[in-house]
Tab-separated table of N, CA, C and O in Angstrom:
chain	number	residue	atom	x	y	z
A	1	MET	N	-136.410	338.757	-59.609
A	1	MET	CA	-137.553	338.603	-60.633
A	1	MET	C	-138.306	337.640	-59.595
A	1	MET	O	-137.663	336.963	-58.721
A	2	ALA	N	-139.294	337.641	-59.771
A	2	ALA	CA	-140.625	336.991	-59.496
A	2	ALA	C	-140.481	335.381	-59.819
A	2	ALA	O	-140.348	334.908	-60.970
A	3	ILE	N	-141.067	335.017	-58.290
A	3	ILE	CA	-140.819	333.027	-58.745
A	3	ILE	C	-142.447	332.551	-58.558
A	3	ILE	O	-142.990	332.621	-57.591
A	4	HIS	N	-142.697	332.376	-59.776
A	4	HIS	CA	-144.593	331.665	-59.810
A	4	HIS	C	-144.117	330.624	-60.043
A	4	HIS	O	-143.938	329.683	-60.144
A	5	PHE	N	-146.485	330.596	-59.450
A	5	PHE	CA	-146.199	328.514	-58.811
A	5	PHE	C	-147.270	328.640	-60.716
A	5	PHE	O	-147.823	328.643	-61.312
A	6	SER	N	-146.462	327.558	-61.052
A	6	SER	CA	-147.022	326.773	-62.347
A	6	SER	C	-147.100	324.833	-61.869
A	6	SER	O	-146.780	324.173	-61.574
A	7	ALA	N	-148.575	325.343	-62.221
A	7	ALA	CA	-149.234	323.497	-61.780
A	7	ALA	C	-148.994	322.241	-63.147
A	7	ALA	O	-147.843	321.686	-63.090
A	8	SER	N	-148.675	323.139	-64.128
A	8	SER	CA	-147.690	322.779	-65.581
A	8	SER	C	-146.698	323.587	-66.800
A	8	SER	O	-147.194	324.597	-65.854
A	9	GLU	N	-146.167	322.742	-66.928
A	9	GLU	CA	-144.614	324.013	-68.172
A	9	GLU	C	-145.499	324.576	-68.645
A	9	GLU	O	-144.940	325.571	-68.662
A	10	ALA	N	-146.780	325.171	-69.056
A	10	ALA	CA	-147.505	325.422	-69.522
A	10	ALA	C	-148.119	327.192	-69.052
A	10	ALA	O	-147.970	327.993	-70.285
A	11	ASN	N	-148.468	326.644	-68.236
A	11	ASN	CA	-149.389	327.222	-68.171
A	11	ASN	C	-148.838	327.972	-65.745
A	11	ASN	O	-148.582	327.183	-65.324
A	12	VAL	N	-149.125	329.108	-65.685
A	12	VAL	CA	-148.796	330.240	-64.450
A	12	VAL	C	-150.131	330.103	-63.368
A	12	VAL	O	-150.678	330.441	-64.522
A	13	ALA	N	-150.399	330.267	-62.270
A	13	ALA	CA	-150.978	330.482	-62.129
A	13	ALA	C	-151.264	332.220	-61.830
A	13	ALA	O	-152.485	331.682	-61.997
A	14	CYS	N	-151.006	332.628	-61.838
A	14	CYS	CA	-151.046	334.508	-62.638
A	14	CYS	C	-151.749	334.694	-63.722
A	14	CYS	O	-152.242	335.371	-64.001
A	15	GLY	N	-151.263	333.956	-64.592
A	15	GLY	CA	-151.801	333.610	-65.732
A	15	GLY	C	-150.645	334.545	-67.358
A	15	GLY	O	-151.091	335.187	-67.742
A	16	ARG	N	-149.901	334.710	-66.586
A	16	ARG	CA	-148.731	335.843	-67.426
A	16	ARG	C	-147.955	334.265	-68.139
A	16	ARG	O	-147.621	333.123	-67.868
A	17	THR	N	-147.470	334.694	-69.345
A	17	THR	CA	-146.731	334.342	-70.198
A	17	THR	C	-145.725	334.947	-70.638
A	17	THR	O	-145.048	335.829	-70.466
A	18	GLY	N	-144.615	334.389	-71.279
A	18	GLY	CA	-143.119	334.598	-71.188
A	18	GLY	C	-142.935	333.533	-71.056
A	18	GLY	O	-141.918	332.342	-70.564
A	19	THR	N	-141.545	332.870	-72.149
A	19	THR	CA	-139.859	331.949	-71.881
A	19	THR	C	-139.588	332.177	-70.556
A	19	THR	O	-138.153	331.155	-69.607
A	20	SER	N	-139.593	333.851	-70.065
A	20	SER	CA	-138.163	334.381	-69.209
A	20	SER	C	-139.141	334.332	-68.105
A	20	SER	O	-138.134	333.937	-67.047
A	21	LEU	N	-139.902	333.871	-67.941
A	21	LEU	CA	-140.804	333.617	-66.331
A	21	LEU	C	-140.693	332.321	-64.904
A	21	LEU	O	-139.005	331.050	-66.071
A	22	ASN	N	-140.111	332.642	-64.317
A	22	ASN	CA	-139.159	331.371	-63.715
A	22	ASN	C	-140.324	330.769	-62.854
A	22	ASN	O	-141.131	331.684	-61.581
A	23	ASN	N	-140.177	329.709	-63.036
A	23	ASN	CA	-141.253	329.418	-61.838
A	23	ASN	C	-141.014	327.675	-61.012
A	23	ASN	O	-140.040	327.109	-61.510
A	24	THR	N	-141.846	327.600	-60.369
A	24	THR	CA	-141.557	326.170	-59.209
A	24	THR	C	-143.479	325.218	-59.082
A	24	THR	O	-144.571	326.435	-59.759
A	25	ARG	N	-142.962	323.799	-58.344
A	25	ARG	CA	-144.134	323.329	-58.458
A	25	ARG	C	-144.484	323.821	-56.309
A	25	ARG	O	-144.989	323.153	-56.262
A	26	GLU	N	-143.233	324.263	-56.356
A	26	GLU	CA	-143.500	324.247	-54.670
A	26	GLU	C	-143.606	325.339	-54.058
A	26	GLU	O	-143.705	326.391	-54.318
A	27	ILE	N	-145.407	325.654	-53.054
A	27	ILE	CA	-145.570	327.423	-52.720
A	27	ILE	C	-144.763	327.726	-52.165
A	27	ILE	O	-144.806	328.992	-52.197
A	28	ALA	N	-143.713	327.487	-51.324
A	28	ALA	CA	-142.887	327.782	-50.383
A	28	ALA	C	-142.274	329.056	-51.078
A	28	ALA	O	-141.709	330.139	-50.327
A	29	GLU	N	-141.766	328.423	-52.323
A	29	GLU	CA	-140.781	329.181	-53.222
A	29	GLU	C	-141.081	330.458	-54.047
A	29	GLU	O	-140.851	331.604	-54.523
A	30	VAL	N	-142.837	329.945	-53.532
A	30	VAL	CA	-143.465	331.551	-54.948
A	30	VAL	C	-143.264	332.286	-53.880
A	30	VAL	O	-143.049	333.163	-52.959
A	31	THR	N	-142.371	333.673	-55.130
A	31	THR	CA	-142.401	335.382	-54.629
A	31	THR	C	-144.018	336.238	-55.117
A	31	THR	O	-144.209	337.387	-54.707
A	32	CYS	N	-144.340	335.498	-56.345
A	32	CYS	CA	-145.904	336.386	-57.436
A	32	CYS	C	-146.943	336.224	-55.842
A	32	CYS	O	-147.312	335.450	-55.469
A	33	LYS	N	-147.416	338.084	-56.134
A	33	LYS	CA	-148.218	338.048	-55.593
A	33	LYS	C	-149.205	337.584	-55.915
A	33	LYS	O	-150.316	336.710	-55.291
A	34	LEU	N	-149.877	337.533	-57.537
A	34	LEU	CA	-150.825	336.340	-57.500
A	34	LEU	C	-150.943	335.546	-57.788
A	34	LEU	O	-152.249	335.280	-57.850
A	35	CYS	N	-150.081	334.620	-57.919
A	35	CYS	CA	-150.054	333.926	-58.305
A	35	CYS	C	-150.483	332.677	-55.998
A	35	CYS	O	-151.046	331.743	-56.800
A	36	LEU	N	-150.165	333.101	-55.627
A	36	LEU	CA	-150.067	333.218	-54.357
A	36	LEU	C	-151.669	333.628	-52.998
A	36	LEU	O	-151.710	332.470	-53.141
A	37	ARG	N	-152.146	333.996	-54.377
A	37	ARG	CA	-153.788	334.704	-54.457
A	37	ARG	C	-154.552	333.211	-54.648
A	37	ARG	O	-155.253	332.944	-54.043
A	38	SER	N	-153.927	333.147	-55.778
A	38	SER	CA	-154.713	332.258	-56.831
A	38	SER	C	-154.795	330.981	-56.720
A	38	SER	O	-155.220	330.540	-55.895
A	39	VAL	N	-153.444	330.271	-55.534
A	39	VAL	CA	-152.760	329.237	-55.214
A	39	VAL	C	-154.317	328.211	-53.270
A	39	VAL	O	-154.427	328.384	-53.102
A	40	GLN	N	-153.964	330.234	-52.493
A	40	GLN	CA	-154.367	329.970	-51.349
A	40	GLN	C	-156.368	330.197	-51.939
A	40	GLN	O	-157.156	328.886	-51.352
A	41	LYS	N	-156.797	331.172	-52.557
A	41	LYS	CA	-158.536	330.696	-53.454
A	41	LYS	C	-158.099	328.727	-53.575
A	41	LYS	O	-159.779	328.605	-53.771
A	42	ILE	N	-157.444	328.403	-53.937
A	42	ILE	CA	-157.407	327.365	-54.348
A	42	ILE	C	-157.892	326.381	-53.193
A	42	ILE	O	-158.535	325.240	-52.927
A	43	ALA	N	-156.534	326.448	-52.352
A	43	ALA	CA	-156.482	326.032	-51.298
A	43	ALA	C	-157.548	325.616	-50.706
A	43	ALA	O	-158.056	325.039	-49.481
A	44	SER	N	-158.303	327.118	-49.937
A	44	SER	CA	-159.034	327.498	-49.221
A	44	SER	C	-160.627	327.671	-49.914
A	44	SER	O	-161.643	329.055	-49.021
A	45	GLU	N	-161.160	327.107	-51.266
A	45	GLU	CA	-162.266	326.885	-51.335
A	45	GLU	C	-163.525	327.220	-50.571
A	45	GLU	O	-163.565	325.447	-49.495
A	46	PRO	N	-164.620	328.082	-50.200
A	46	PRO	CA	-165.256	327.500	-48.618
A	46	PRO	C	-166.395	325.795	-49.470
A	46	PRO	O	-166.506	325.677	-50.781
A	47	VAL	N	-166.592	325.213	-48.562
A	47	VAL	CA	-167.431	324.569	-49.204
A	47	VAL	C	-169.111	325.571	-49.159
A	47	VAL	O	-168.938	326.014	-48.320
A	48	ARG	N	-170.013	325.096	-49.827
A	48	ARG	CA	-170.607	325.071	-50.471
A	48	ARG	C	-171.769	324.922	-49.206
A	48	ARG	O	-172.225	323.760	-49.338
A	49	LYS	N	-172.837	325.976	-48.264
A	49	LYS	CA	-173.079	325.683	-47.646
A	49	LYS	C	-174.724	326.647	-48.105
A	49	LYS	O	-175.363	325.126	-47.286
A	50	ALA	N	-174.635	326.938	-49.028
A	50	ALA	CA	-176.492	326.805	-49.636
A	50	ALA	C	-176.194	325.483	-50.779
A	50	ALA	O	-175.540	325.928	-51.247
A	51	PRO	N	-177.518	324.836	-51.022
A	51	PRO	CA	-178.171	324.991	-52.377
A	51	PRO	C	-178.441	325.598	-53.444
A	51	PRO	O	-178.268	327.181	-53.313
A	52	SER	N	-177.315	325.433	-54.196
A	52	SER	CA	-177.712	325.925	-55.594
A	52	SER	C	-179.496	326.374	-55.852
A	52	SER	O	-180.059	325.684	-55.436
A	53	LEU	N	-179.591	327.243	-56.395
A	53	LEU	CA	-181.025	327.545	-57.139
A	53	LEU	C	-181.120	326.179	-57.654
A	53	LEU	O	-182.853	326.432	-57.655
A	54	ALA	N	-181.211	326.013	-58.339
A	54	ALA	CA	-180.846	324.688	-59.232
A	54	ALA	C	-181.545	323.941	-58.951
A	54	ALA	O	-182.751	322.811	-58.824
A	55	GLU	N	-180.397	323.103	-58.018
A	55	GLU	CA	-181.501	322.245	-56.541
A	55	GLU	C	-182.366	322.386	-55.477
A	55	GLU	O	-183.236	321.822	-54.997
A	56	LEU	N	-182.806	323.940	-55.262
A	56	LEU	CA	-184.392	324.553	-54.842
A	56	LEU	C	-185.219	323.595	-55.209
A	56	LEU	O	-185.727	323.618	-54.599
A	57	ARG	N	-185.644	324.342	-56.660
A	57	ARG	CA	-185.988	323.959	-57.505
A	57	ARG	C	-186.688	322.914	-57.427
A	57	ARG	O	-187.457	321.861	-58.161
A	58	ALA	N	-184.785	322.521	-58.294
A	58	ALA	CA	-185.551	320.487	-57.939
A	58	ALA	C	-186.662	320.136	-56.797
A	58	ALA	O	-187.254	318.950	-57.371
A	59	ALA	N	-186.307	320.092	-55.757
A	59	ALA	CA	-186.579	319.884	-54.597
A	59	ALA	C	-188.075	320.149	-54.147
A	59	ALA	O	-188.299	319.148	-54.144
A	60	ALA	N	-188.049	321.486	-54.331
A	60	ALA	CA	-189.607	321.411	-54.906
A	60	ALA	C	-190.633	321.691	-55.571
A	60	ALA	O	-191.477	320.875	-55.193
A	61	LYS	N	-189.712	321.160	-56.555
A	61	LYS	CA	-190.598	320.550	-57.795
A	61	LYS	C	-190.804	319.163	-57.098
A	61	LYS	O	-192.393	318.206	-57.379
A	62	ALA	N	-190.047	317.699	-55.914
A	62	ALA	CA	-189.963	317.438	-56.215
A	62	ALA	C	-190.990	316.262	-55.100
A	62	ALA	O	-192.035	315.846	-54.873
A	63	GLU	N	-191.202	317.350	-54.399
A	63	GLU	CA	-192.123	317.767	-53.173
A	63	GLU	C	-193.304	317.729	-53.207
A	63	GLU	O	-194.258	318.084	-53.451
A	64	LYS	N	-193.555	318.886	-54.693
A	64	LYS	CA	-195.511	318.908	-54.663
A	64	LYS	C	-195.443	317.805	-56.084
A	64	LYS	O	-196.724	317.655	-54.919
A	65	ALA	N	-194.724	317.767	-56.308
A	65	ALA	CA	-195.209	316.461	-57.515
A	65	ALA	C	-195.742	314.872	-55.993
A	65	ALA	O	-196.626	314.708	-56.063
A	66	LEU	N	-194.723	315.585	-55.028
A	66	LEU	CA	-195.023	313.313	-53.746
A	66	LEU	C	-196.661	314.032	-53.022
A	66	LEU	O	-197.304	313.906	-53.011
A	67	THR	N	-196.703	315.026	-53.163
A	67	THR	CA	-197.786	315.987	-52.188
A	67	THR	C	-199.472	315.488	-52.443
A	67	THR	O	-199.875	316.108	-52.740
A	68	ALA	N	-199.124	316.466	-54.616
A	68	ALA	CA	-199.770	316.364	-55.084
A	68	ALA	C	-200.583	314.636	-55.780
A	68	ALA	O	-201.417	314.844	-55.142
A	69	ALA	N	-199.476	313.977	-55.951
A	69	ALA	CA	-200.374	311.875	-55.298
A	69	ALA	C	-200.622	311.993	-53.797
A	69	ALA	O	-201.688	311.358	-54.079
A	70	ALA	N	-199.844	312.435	-53.727
A	70	ALA	CA	-200.534	312.425	-51.992
A	70	ALA	C	-202.151	312.935	-51.867
A	70	ALA	O	-203.200	312.101	-50.920
A	71	ALA	N	-202.310	314.627	-52.650
A	71	ALA	CA	-203.864	315.380	-52.321
A	71	ALA	C	-205.102	314.234	-53.167
A	71	ALA	O	-205.763	313.617	-52.449
A	72	LYS	N	-204.567	313.205	-54.676
A	72	LYS	CA	-205.203	312.739	-55.401
A	72	LYS	C	-205.703	311.321	-54.234
A	72	LYS	O	-206.751	310.509	-54.512
A	73	ALA	N	-203.818	310.948	-53.571
A	73	ALA	CA	-204.514	309.490	-53.204
A	73	ALA	C	-205.680	309.897	-52.547
A	73	ALA	O	-206.872	308.688	-51.779
A	74	SER	N	-205.462	310.196	-51.562
A	74	SER	CA	-206.509	310.929	-50.690
A	74	SER	C	-208.186	311.257	-50.322
A	74	SER	O	-208.813	311.328	-49.236
A	75	VAL	N	-208.173	311.887	-51.198
A	75	VAL	CA	-209.220	312.532	-52.084
A	75	VAL	C	-210.930	311.426	-52.034
A	75	VAL	O	-209.758	309.971	-52.393
A	76	GLY	N	-211.940	311.890	-51.182
A	76	GLY	CA	-212.284	310.322	-51.515
A	76	GLY	C	-213.426	311.117	-53.052
A	76	GLY	O	-213.011	310.724	-53.998
A	77	PRO	N	-214.884	310.497	-53.231
A	77	PRO	CA	-215.319	310.317	-54.022
A	77	PRO	C	-214.981	311.932	-54.944
A	77	PRO	O	-214.741	312.704	-53.712
A	78	SER	N	-215.185	311.620	-55.946
A	78	SER	CA	-215.203	313.659	-57.128
A	78	SER	C	-216.716	314.543	-56.768
A	78	SER	O	-217.600	313.487	-56.539
A	79	PRO	N	-216.464	314.576	-56.744
A	79	PRO	CA	-218.068	315.723	-56.117
A	79	PRO	C	-218.683	315.737	-58.118
A	79	PRO	O	-220.225	314.998	-56.672
A	80	ARG	N	-218.780	315.073	-58.916
A	80	ARG	CA	-220.089	314.481	-59.975
A	80	ARG	C	-220.057	313.104	-57.876
A	80	ARG	O	-221.858	313.200	-58.274
A	81	GLU	N	-219.522	312.413	-58.536
A	81	GLU	CA	-220.203	311.329	-57.016
A	81	GLU	C	-220.593	311.475	-56.180
A	81	GLU	O	-221.768	311.326	-55.433
A	82	GLN	N	-220.475	312.995	-55.248
A	82	GLN	CA	-221.104	312.981	-54.752
A	82	GLN	C	-222.319	313.594	-54.798
A	82	GLN	O	-223.647	312.914	-54.074
A	83	TRP	N	-222.467	314.360	-56.154
A	83	TRP	CA	-224.036	314.836	-56.095
A	83	TRP	C	-224.603	313.181	-56.246
A	83	TRP	O	-226.011	313.750	-56.907
A	84	LEU	N	-224.672	312.948	-57.180
A	84	LEU	CA	-225.673	311.547	-58.046
A	84	LEU	C	-225.759	310.498	-56.318
A	84	LEU	O	-227.100	309.710	-56.141
A	85	GLN	N	-224.893	310.146	-55.796
A	85	GLN	CA	-224.495	309.542	-54.324
A	85	GLN	C	-226.347	310.425	-53.695
A	85	GLN	O	-227.356	310.259	-52.995
A	86	ARG	N	-226.307	311.401	-53.155
A	86	ARG	CA	-226.615	312.874	-52.722
A	86	ARG	C	-228.750	312.469	-53.688
A	86	ARG	O	-229.725	312.592	-52.331
A	87	LEU	N	-228.408	313.090	-55.221
A	87	LEU	CA	-229.167	312.280	-55.401
A	87	LEU	C	-229.860	310.862	-55.460
A	87	LEU	O	-231.562	311.049	-55.249
A	88	ALA	N	-229.198	310.080	-55.229
A	88	ALA	CA	-230.263	308.806	-55.061
A	88	ALA	C	-230.677	308.405	-53.589
A	88	ALA	O	-231.327	308.073	-53.571
A	89	GLN	N	-230.070	308.870	-52.394
A	89	GLN	CA	-230.894	309.696	-51.455
A	89	GLN	C	-231.461	310.147	-51.144
A	89	GLN	O	-232.829	309.941	-50.164
A	90	LEU	N	-232.212	311.325	-52.256
A	90	LEU	CA	-233.440	311.915	-51.615
A	90	LEU	C	-235.319	310.695	-52.008
A	90	LEU	O	-234.599	309.401	-53.212
A	91	PRO	N	-235.812	311.355	-51.051
A	91	PRO	CA	-237.365	310.423	-51.203
A	91	PRO	C	-237.753	310.776	-52.717
A	91	PRO	O	-237.303	311.412	-53.161
A	92	GLY	N	-238.674	309.933	-52.927
A	92	GLY	CA	-239.512	309.662	-54.118
A	92	GLY	C	-238.507	309.547	-55.855
A	92	GLY	O	-236.984	309.746	-55.509
A	93	ARG	N	-239.481	309.342	-56.501
A	93	ARG	CA	-238.653	309.266	-58.192
A	93	ARG	C	-238.945	310.676	-58.463
A	93	ARG	O	-239.243	310.980	-60.378
A	94	ASN	N	-240.074	311.966	-57.868
A	94	ASN	CA	-240.744	313.124	-59.662
A	94	ASN	C	-240.156	313.641	-59.088
A	94	ASN	O	-240.279	315.572	-58.534
A	95	ARG	N	-238.218	314.078	-58.516
A	95	ARG	CA	-237.524	315.320	-59.582
A	95	ARG	C	-237.152	315.508	-60.584
A	95	ARG	O	-236.606	313.797	-60.761
A	96	LEU	N	-236.803	316.303	-61.570
A	96	LEU	CA	-236.257	316.691	-62.653
A	96	LEU	C	-234.534	316.275	-62.878
A	96	LEU	O	-233.917	315.753	-61.692
A	97	PRO	N	-235.147	314.843	-63.867
A	97	PRO	CA	-233.092	314.792	-63.813
A	97	PRO	C	-232.423	316.329	-63.949
A	97	PRO	O	-232.429	317.383	-64.243
A	98	ARG	N	-231.066	315.901	-63.897
A	98	ARG	CA	-229.241	316.539	-64.258
A	98	ARG	C	-229.080	316.255	-64.977
A	98	ARG	O	-228.542	315.140	-65.449
A	99	GLY	N	-228.220	316.715	-65.739
A	99	GLY	CA	-227.260	316.632	-66.187
A	99	GLY	C	-227.856	316.671	-67.309
A	99	GLY	O	-228.193	316.672	-68.469
A	100	ARG	N	-226.723	315.245	-69.127
A	100	ARG	CA	-227.007	315.954	-70.536
A	100	ARG	C	-227.877	314.756	-71.295
A	100	ARG	O	-228.578	314.427	-71.777
A	101	SER	N	-227.790	313.993	-69.990
A	101	SER	CA	-228.938	313.152	-70.740
A	101	SER	C	-229.972	314.027	-70.464
A	101	SER	O	-231.447	314.391	-69.825
A	102	GLY	N	-231.168	311.906	-71.554
A	102	GLY	CA	-232.820	312.698	-71.659
A	102	GLY	C	-233.621	312.230	-70.256
A	102	GLY	O	-232.979	311.683	-69.654
A	103	GLN	N	-234.391	313.085	-70.081
A	103	GLN	CA	-235.888	313.005	-69.145
A	103	GLN	C	-236.629	311.536	-68.685
A	103	GLN	O	-237.112	311.303	-69.981
A	104	VAL	N	-235.592	311.007	-68.282
A	104	VAL	CA	-235.707	309.716	-68.225
A	104	VAL	C	-237.929	309.530	-67.598
A	104	VAL	O	-238.648	308.616	-67.590
A	105	PHE	N	-237.584	310.432	-65.439
A	105	PHE	CA	-239.086	310.271	-65.204
A	105	PHE	C	-239.132	311.184	-64.910
A	105	PHE	O	-238.437	312.408	-64.734
A	106	ILE	N	-241.186	311.631	-64.048
A	106	ILE	CA	-240.646	313.363	-64.025
A	106	ILE	C	-242.077	312.244	-62.438
A	106	ILE	O	-242.696	311.226	-62.103
């Protein structure tokens, strides 16, 4: 009869149930192949080298927010302000007005 690995009295590592199961907490005494495999999986679980998809998305979202904030801060005047400056630099006051406001001068 096989000896199963049991971390607690109610459960064995391979998932079998019954009152006549021989179980132990010593890994060296275990003879059930399924129990040995499950104990080895737990012991040799590889360290996750690549980040999860959720972590990658969160990092990309944070980076996008930082670049957007930096771009917003480094941008000069808005296109409307640039156009108003250009109009103010034109010589004379005999140009047609632009925009929604009423015509002040011609």
